[in-house]
Amino acid sequence: MSVSAGLRTRLDRGRDVDGATLLLLACFVPLFAFFAVVWLVPILYALGMSLFESPVRNPAFVGVGNYVELLATASFWSFLWNSVTYAFWTTALSLVVGLGLALVVNQQIRGGSALRTMMIFPYLLPTLVVIFIWKFILDANIGILNQYLVAWGLVDQPIAFFSTIKWAMPAVVVASVWKFGSFSFFILLARLQAIDTDLYERARVEGATTWQAFRDITFPHLRGAILIILLVRGIWMFNKFDIIYLSTRGGPLQETTTLPIRVYQLAFNEVNFGLATAMAGIMFFLLAGVAVVYFRAFSPESEVAN
Amino acid sequence: MATVDERREDDGRRQRVERRSGRLSHRTQRRLKCVALYLTALLVSVFTVVPVYIMVVIALQTPEATFAGGRVNLLPTELSLRNFSVLLAETDTVRYFVNSLVVTSSSTLLSTTIAVAAGYGLTRFEFRGKSVAARAVLFSYMFSPIVLAIPLYVIFYALGLLNSYFALTLALTAISAPFCIWLMWQYFQTVPLALEESAWVRGAGRWRTVRDVVLPVARPGYISAAIFAFAVAWNDFTMARVVMSQDEMYTITVGASLFLDRVTIGWGETMAVSLLISIPPFCIALFLQRYLLQGFSVGGLE
């Protein structure tokens, strides 16, 4: 067979070899070409750039100098802390909201399927639209929330949520949870619906309370899904750029500046591609670290690898 | 199905258990639970639906009506398309929309094609290092777009490709392809090998088998991959913001994001453009919900 020794097809019948070779090429050439062009080359290129000072014009090799410079500044650690805070709260709250609602919809309540359809709305709206809506709701002058807060006497003055130090992060988190809460909801609901209802019936007959049934039946079935949500959603929120950029640009006073926001600022506002790619490099290594945990814990690739 | 006798026996046992424990009676418990359930459902529906409602109402009534009396009025007295006509007259919304359509559809096509080919190849050909390939695909799925956007920007800049449909299509495909490949890879495993083998035995060549047997069977798979790729590209802000720096090349998300800084554009027009941007995803949800949920169940969408 003319196909390389390492590649053997399950469909091989020892004939139509040219067709097999062509098919093999047609399957893998686009994949490898594409991965090389948009993943491998850019990542290696970025890692290379991160070793230079002003790498675009008059590059000067500084080795790990950019990394050392970043890790030595206090602001880097505060940006990292902002990223972790944002990722933690958005993930935790999405999980709580998603779990609560999945448990509700899983009960046979009237309008449950309508509720399920509604849950997909925030998820479908593009991020920009989500931010427009929340900027309007939370606006200091005409915002509907402030209108009620003032009318009910809860605050003396309207709050500019996205631009006060105390409220900027919570406001971004609320907008994010509004959009991404349904992610947890749909995954958890799918798991809940796979649980055999006989288990609950038996528990009820044995006199178990709702809480006991949840602890001993529901939760064990959901544990895997919850871990995946915490890990994957956490990674995605840590990496999130658009929501924060569109709502606060990282302000006020860098209160919501996360690592992705800072990478963008370094590259396009300060035109410092050396530091920007070094910070991107740090994010890359952090992700790789978490990915190792993810693959160890779940070996998700075993689903397709055999 | 339990027989009547068994059920009666069950009821009797339950009542005995209730009498023994000094808790609230089962009926009260059930009622409390019911109230709590509906209350939660109500709260969440309000939280979910009210923001969407606000967008629609403000888009469809005049700013004068919205802000009449110095407060926001969310019960529309009369509907008007005035916001849309201002949008079309004062901004390049149409051009941005067309740009978005061009890059979204080309990226959807490219991403789905690569995913179908790769998914089929990875399922039907054996080779060492397959689990490494799986990890690589999943790893790139979790990657931050902004981390990829920086080197892509520098490379496109060096090649003179910034501000081109081609560059943005590639960049968008980079973020949608990993999940599409994963989806197709899983999907092709549900297609029985025997189906292809029987076509083989009847003398069909490999290519004909793929065209006439494999592709039709894989249709639900590549429709959900295409939906995902479409959603990623249509929703994208990051890549378009970085790759397109000329006003006439902006996609709708980047173009509209600048509206709030402009004096002539108010909340009415902003919500009108929001409604326009939301229409394509909503149409997808309406007509292809089945496939959308299938995508969710395979591995979760971003």
mmCIF file of C-alpha atoms in Angstrom, chain A residues 2 6 28 34 36 71-72 82 108 142-143 147 152 163 165 171 182 186 202 206 215 221 281 288 302:
data_model
loop_
_atom_site.group_PDB
_atom_site.id
_atom_site.type_symbol
_atom_site.label_atom_id
_atom_site.label_comp_id
_atom_site.label_asym_id
_atom_site.label_seq_id
_atom_site.Cartn_x
_atom_site.Cartn_y
_atom_site.Cartn_z
ATOM 1 C CA SER A 2 1.320 3.395 -0.915
ATOM 2 C CA GLY A 6 1.800 4.446 10.312
ATOM 3 C CA PHE A 28 -5.670 15.463 6.531
ATOM 4 C CA PHE A 34 -4.927 24.982 8.627
ATOM 5 C CA ALA A 36 -0.032 25.103 10.870
ATOM 6 C CA LEU A 71 6.614 39.110 36.958
ATOM 7 C CA ALA A 72 8.554 41.761 38.853
ATOM 8 C CA ASN A 82 -8.570 40.550 38.618
ATOM 9 C CA GLN A 108 -42.637 18.633 36.043
ATOM 10 C CA ILE A 142 -31.452 57.054 32.489
ATOM 11 C CA GLY A 143 -30.820 53.534 33.740
ATOM 12 C CA GLN A 147 -34.657 54.769 38.488
ATOM 13 C CA TRP A 152 -37.734 53.152 46.410
ATOM 14 C CA SER A 163 -17.486 53.314 36.210
ATOM 15 C CA ILE A 165 -14.475 51.220 41.598
ATOM 16 C CA ALA A 171 -21.601 44.819 37.138
ATOM 17 C CA SER A 182 -27.439 28.976 30.443
ATOM 18 C CA PHE A 186 -28.209 23.070 29.636
ATOM 19 C CA ARG A 202 -37.615 4.343 45.954
ATOM 20 C CA GLU A 206 -38.041 4.807 52.194
ATOM 21 C CA ARG A 215 -27.431 14.608 48.374
ATOM 22 C CA HIS A 221 -24.889 12.078 39.143
ATOM 23 C CA GLY A 281 2.935 33.520 26.705
ATOM 24 C CA ALA A 288 -1.372 24.443 29.475
ATOM 25 C CA SER A 302 -10.691 8.842 25.202
#
